[in-house]
């Protein structure tokens, strides 16, 4: 009982000592709070930099007169690249190309799936969910990303089977990507597609600018991406770049649920069984491109000087053919190949609403686009790849 007055007295002394500190902190807080409204007015005073850490500079909060800037390449030897959806048809190939150009550690593949061993050991890989804004933002900040290539998407036929998921991934995920890219001054590439056009679009050829009324959630989401990217460019100065890809053909990846995937599947089936059943009509003409041309076009448009770009979304094209024409070209090398047709009405309706041929004259004029592979070169390259793979399998 004797000790209680001493304890109370010590507490009182501590209170008296602490009060000036609290008053000082309150004064500083009031000064910072008063300074915050002028943070984006153009003032470059150093004391205000303390407040920037607490307000999260983002288009979700940004004032209408704000502006963004990309990191110039004078500030860094090479861009630091993040590829979302990196385990899809294009991500692994683009990472390989960019790593040759910029160095292995400057290109980070990301996905929500577990990578195969060869991909995991070929260069940096990280888990990234585009629907998790905080996770994505941390990756960009912690790795000092300057280029973002956004490949995460559900393709046409898969998207029609699960519209809710396609809407979430293709639209909500895109919004996260746009906000983070603008917030951190990234150069952003988002691919578009022949699926961004619809039955009322001119089909042969289809120009860069025309009516776009797609009939699939995939196409709708890609038109949305084009317009949102261009809006962010004009409103916030985001360095947004977009290419409308034709159907992409590659040997080292399996078909992923797209309407043009028959042009990949035919090679797998021809080598495996000598028989192929096509789910489109034999006279269905669509624009196509070999993957090496596609990846090179992506790199070239990302490296193109800003003042050379007359628009932010370009068509690119290489060739245009039908299932029948592809089969005939392949049968020149494999005359025993049997091709039959069992038309999928859903995929056929999608294909019938898409362009038959792309007009890519603006890409060729503005930044020098030029394809390398036509149909004969495509078929020979694919057969060479599968022939080498078959010989290796037999040797093993």
mmCIF file of N, CA and C in Angstrom, residues 157 278-281 342-350:
data_model
loop_
_atom_site.group_PDB
_atom_site.id
_atom_site.type_symbol
_atom_site.label_atom_id
_atom_site.label_comp_id
_atom_site.label_asym_id
_atom_site.label_seq_id
_atom_site.Cartn_x
_atom_site.Cartn_y
_atom_site.Cartn_z
ATOM 1 N N UNK A 157 -13.287 -19.195 -77.558
ATOM 2 C CA UNK A 157 -14.189 -20.317 -77.284
ATOM 3 C C UNK A 157 -14.274 -20.611 -75.792
ATOM 4 N N UNK A 278 -11.360 -31.204 -88.772
ATOM 5 C CA UNK A 278 -11.422 -29.748 -88.611
ATOM 6 C C UNK A 278 -12.812 -29.327 -88.138
ATOM 7 N N UNK A 279 -12.860 -28.365 -87.196
ATOM 8 C CA UNK A 279 -14.154 -27.923 -86.670
ATOM 9 C C UNK A 279 -14.662 -26.653 -87.339
ATOM 10 N N UNK A 280 -13.998 -26.213 -88.419
ATOM 11 C CA UNK A 280 -14.487 -25.100 -89.229
ATOM 12 C C UNK A 280 -14.737 -25.572 -90.663
ATOM 13 N N UNK A 281 -15.546 -24.827 -91.388
ATOM 14 C CA UNK A 281 -15.801 -25.162 -92.780
ATOM 15 C C UNK A 281 -14.524 -25.017 -93.606
ATOM 16 N N UNK A 342 -15.948 -31.666 -89.265
ATOM 17 C CA UNK A 342 -17.087 -31.796 -88.358
ATOM 18 C C UNK A 342 -17.273 -30.424 -87.720
ATOM 19 N N UNK A 343 -18.105 -29.601 -88.347
ATOM 20 C CA UNK A 343 -18.169 -28.174 -88.014
ATOM 21 C C UNK A 343 -18.808 -27.948 -86.644
ATOM 22 N N UNK A 344 -18.109 -27.190 -85.809
ATOM 23 C CA UNK A 344 -18.627 -26.757 -84.515
ATOM 24 C C UNK A 344 -19.385 -25.447 -84.750
ATOM 25 N N UNK A 345 -20.707 -25.431 -84.553
ATOM 26 C CA UNK A 345 -21.486 -24.227 -84.884
ATOM 27 C C UNK A 345 -21.071 -22.996 -84.078
ATOM 28 N N UNK A 346 -20.628 -23.192 -82.846
ATOM 29 C CA UNK A 346 -20.208 -22.055 -82.022
ATOM 30 C C UNK A 346 -18.936 -21.427 -82.595
ATOM 31 N N UNK A 347 -17.941 -22.263 -82.867
ATOM 32 C CA UNK A 347 -16.687 -21.735 -83.422
ATOM 33 C C UNK A 347 -16.890 -21.186 -84.837
ATOM 34 N N UNK A 348 -17.750 -21.830 -85.611
ATOM 35 C CA UNK A 348 -17.991 -21.359 -86.969
ATOM 36 C C UNK A 348 -18.661 -19.982 -86.956
ATOM 37 N N UNK A 349 -19.604 -19.788 -86.052
ATOM 38 C CA UNK A 349 -20.269 -18.486 -85.946
ATOM 39 C C UNK A 349 -19.277 -17.403 -85.552
ATOM 40 N N UNK A 350 -18.350 -17.748 -84.662
ATOM 41 C CA UNK A 350 -17.315 -16.792 -84.269
ATOM 42 C C UNK A 350 -16.439 -16.443 -85.470
#
